[in-house]
PDB file of C-alpha atoms in Angstrom:
ATOM      1  CA  UNK A   1       0.827 -22.463 -13.185  1.00 93.00           C
ATOM      2  CA  UNK A   2      -0.424 -20.425 -10.463  1.00 98.00           C
ATOM      3  CA  UNK A   3       0.259 -20.857  -6.711  1.00 98.00           C
ATOM      4  CA  UNK A   4      -0.598 -19.593  -3.757  1.00 98.00           C
ATOM      5  CA  UNK A   5       0.765 -18.526  -0.336  1.00 98.00           C
ATOM      6  CA  UNK A   6      -0.801 -20.319   2.614  1.00 98.00           C
ATOM      7  CA  UNK A   7      -0.074 -18.668   6.252  1.00 98.00           C
ATOM      8  CA  UNK A   8      -2.076 -19.203   9.216  1.00 97.00           C
ATOM      9  CA  UNK A   9       0.271 -15.740  11.878  1.00 98.00           C
ATOM     10  CA  UNK A  10       0.249 -15.626  15.848  1.00 97.00           C
ATOM     11  CA  UNK A  11       2.362 -12.662  16.805  1.00 97.00           C
ATOM     12  CA  UNK A  12       4.066 -12.565  19.847  1.00 98.00           C
ATOM     13  CA  UNK A  13       4.535  -9.157  20.098  1.00 96.00           C
ATOM     14  CA  UNK A  14       2.999  -6.629  17.536  1.00 95.00           C
ATOM     15  CA  UNK A  15       6.075  -4.460  16.891  1.00 96.00           C
ATOM     16  CA  UNK A  16       7.028  -5.854  13.360  1.00 97.00           C
ATOM     17  CA  UNK A  17       2.701  -5.788  12.193  1.00 96.00           C
ATOM     18  CA  UNK A  18       2.316  -1.631  11.618  1.00 96.00           C
ATOM     19  CA  UNK A  19       6.094  -1.920   8.601  1.00 97.00           C
ATOM     20  CA  UNK A  20       5.004  -5.230   7.275  1.00 97.00           C
ATOM     21  CA  UNK A  21       1.417  -4.203   7.149  1.00 95.00           C
ATOM     22  CA  UNK A  22       2.897  -1.251   5.386  1.00 96.00           C
ATOM     23  CA  UNK A  23       5.510  -2.753   2.573  1.00 97.00           C
ATOM     24  CA  UNK A  24       4.608  -6.487   2.346  1.00 97.00           C
ATOM     25  CA  UNK A  25       1.644  -5.867  -0.016  1.00 97.00           C
ATOM     26  CA  UNK A  26       3.911  -3.355  -2.150  1.00 98.00           C
ATOM     27  CA  UNK A  27       6.091  -5.780  -2.274  1.00 98.00           C
ATOM     28  CA  UNK A  28       3.870  -8.471  -3.012  1.00 98.00           C
ATOM     29  CA  UNK A  29       2.206  -7.073  -5.996  1.00 98.00           C
ATOM     30  CA  UNK A  30       6.547  -6.161  -7.675  1.00 98.00           C
ATOM     31  CA  UNK A  31       6.248 -10.102  -8.314  1.00 98.00           C
ATOM     32  CA  UNK A  32       3.203 -10.615  -9.236  1.00 98.00           C
ATOM     33  CA  UNK A  33       1.091 -11.374  -6.193  1.00 98.00           C
ATOM     34  CA  UNK A  34      -2.333 -10.671  -4.697  1.00 98.00           C
ATOM     35  CA  UNK A  35      -3.334 -10.813  -1.242  1.00 97.00           C
ATOM     36  CA  UNK A  36      -6.958 -12.698  -1.259  1.00 98.00           C
ATOM     37  CA  UNK A  37      -7.558 -12.351   2.304  1.00 97.00           C
ATOM     38  CA  UNK A  38      -5.995 -10.989   4.857  1.00 96.00           C
ATOM     39  CA  UNK A  39      -7.808 -11.148   8.020  1.00 96.00           C
ATOM     40  CA  UNK A  40      -8.312 -12.480  11.555  1.00 96.00           C
ATOM     41  CA  UNK A  41     -11.751 -13.123  10.707  1.00 97.00           C
ATOM     42  CA  UNK A  42     -12.029 -17.781  10.240  1.00 96.00           C
ATOM     43  CA  UNK A  43     -13.127 -20.103  11.859  1.00 95.00           C
ATOM     44  CA  UNK A  44     -11.336 -23.982  12.229  1.00 94.00           C
ATOM     45  CA  UNK A  45     -14.537 -25.952  10.666  1.00 95.00           C
ATOM     46  CA  UNK A  46     -12.800 -29.809  10.828  1.00 96.00           C
ATOM     47  CA  UNK A  47      -9.431 -31.747  12.608  1.00 97.00           C
ATOM     48  CA  UNK A  48      -7.886 -30.918  15.630  1.00 96.00           C
ATOM     49  CA  UNK A  49      -8.028 -27.358  16.604  1.00 94.00           C
ATOM     50  CA  UNK A  50      -4.969 -25.203  14.606  1.00 93.00           C
ATOM     51  CA  UNK A  51      -5.403 -22.042  16.803  1.00 93.00           C
ATOM     52  CA  UNK A  52      -4.042 -19.169  14.468  1.00 96.00           C
ATOM     53  CA  UNK A  53      -4.773 -15.089  15.077  1.00 97.00           C
ATOM     54  CA  UNK A  54      -4.220 -14.811  11.499  1.00 97.00           C
ATOM     55  CA  UNK A  55      -5.234 -16.294   8.124  1.00 98.00           C
ATOM     56  CA  UNK A  56      -3.689 -14.848   4.842  1.00 98.00           C
ATOM     57  CA  UNK A  57      -3.515 -16.507   1.145  1.00 98.00           C
ATOM     58  CA  UNK A  58      -1.705 -14.968  -1.805  1.00 98.00           C
ATOM     59  CA  UNK A  59      -2.384 -15.540  -5.354  1.00 98.00           C
ATOM     60  CA  UNK A  60       1.308 -15.964  -7.691  1.00 98.00           C
ATOM     61  CA  UNK A  61       1.553 -16.101 -11.216  1.00 98.00           C
ATOM     62  CA  UNK A  62       4.412 -18.675 -10.392  1.00 98.00           C
ATOM     63  CA  UNK A  63       6.532 -20.178  -8.095  1.00 98.00           C
ATOM     64  CA  UNK A  64       9.337 -18.555  -9.157  1.00 98.00           C
ATOM     65  CA  UNK A  65       7.554 -15.810  -8.481  1.00 98.00           C
ATOM     66  CA  UNK A  66       7.106 -16.626  -4.737  1.00 98.00           C
ATOM     67  CA  UNK A  67      10.221 -17.268  -3.836  1.00 98.00           C
ATOM     68  CA  UNK A  68      11.941 -14.115  -5.334  1.00 98.00           C
ATOM     69  CA  UNK A  69       9.097 -12.566  -3.119  1.00 98.00           C
ATOM     70  CA  UNK A  70      10.281 -14.447  -0.271  1.00 98.00           C
ATOM     71  CA  UNK A  71      14.230 -13.430  -1.375  1.00 98.00           C
ATOM     72  CA  UNK A  72      13.476  -9.772  -2.527  1.00 98.00           C
ATOM     73  CA  UNK A  73      15.807  -7.467  -0.916  1.00 98.00           C
ATOM     74  CA  UNK A  74      13.281  -5.095   0.242  1.00 98.00           C
ATOM     75  CA  UNK A  75      11.638  -7.780   1.893  1.00 98.00           C
ATOM     76  CA  UNK A  76      13.962 -10.167   3.729  1.00 98.00           C
ATOM     77  CA  UNK A  77      13.880  -7.618   7.034  1.00 98.00           C
ATOM     78  CA  UNK A  78      10.090  -8.074   7.355  1.00 98.00           C
ATOM     79  CA  UNK A  79       9.998 -11.627   6.500  1.00 98.00           C
ATOM     80  CA  UNK A  80      12.882 -11.890   9.603  1.00 98.00           C
ATOM     81  CA  UNK A  81      10.822  -9.849  11.764  1.00 98.00           C
ATOM     82  CA  UNK A  82       7.679 -11.349  11.726  1.00 97.00           C
ATOM     83  CA  UNK A  83       9.071 -15.336  11.550  1.00 96.00           C
ATOM     84  CA  UNK A  84      11.118 -13.635  14.862  1.00 97.00           C
ATOM     85  CA  UNK A  85       7.260 -12.146  16.524  1.00 98.00           C
ATOM     86  CA  UNK A  86       4.746 -14.256  15.411  1.00 98.00           C
ATOM     87  CA  UNK A  87       4.426 -17.991  15.393  1.00 98.00           C
ATOM     88  CA  UNK A  88       3.996 -18.765  11.985  1.00 97.00           C
ATOM     89  CA  UNK A  89       3.006 -21.967   9.300  1.00 97.00           C
ATOM     90  CA  UNK A  90       3.559 -20.735   5.248  1.00 98.00           C
ATOM     91  CA  UNK A  91       2.174 -23.220   3.034  1.00 98.00           C
ATOM     92  CA  UNK A  92       2.947 -22.492  -1.051  1.00 98.00           C
ATOM     93  CA  UNK A  93       0.813 -24.898  -3.027  1.00 98.00           C
ATOM     94  CA  UNK A  94       0.303 -25.656  -6.692  1.00 98.00           C
ATOM     95  CA  UNK A  95      -2.692 -24.169  -7.900  1.00 97.00           C
ATOM     96  CA  UNK A  96      -3.602 -28.141  -9.635  1.00 96.00           C
ATOM     97  CA  UNK A  97      -5.800 -31.415  -8.910  1.00 97.00           C
ATOM     98  CA  UNK A  98      -3.656 -34.379  -7.976  1.00 96.00           C
ATOM     99  CA  UNK A  99      -6.910 -36.306  -7.459  1.00 97.00           C
ATOM    100  CA  UNK A 100      -8.611 -35.133 -10.643  1.00 95.00           C
TER     101      UNK A 100
END
């Protein structure tokens, strides 16, 4: 079953961004992940204002693949830098329709 990582990220400093972007795609790909969107071009069209500088969507072949990416020793220092240098929220969403 496919899963999606959906993130909103607002850097509080940009020291980590260049290194993060340089390696995160390669590490995600190693785990079967694929960036579908990684952009500052977005708009909120519903609900209370939830500002974020970046919106990111990744597709994973499984929940296990997403979790393995998050705990990959090569990724961990970049994850720590991102979480320390930003306000971030990460949602892991199963590709299914519970309301169907």
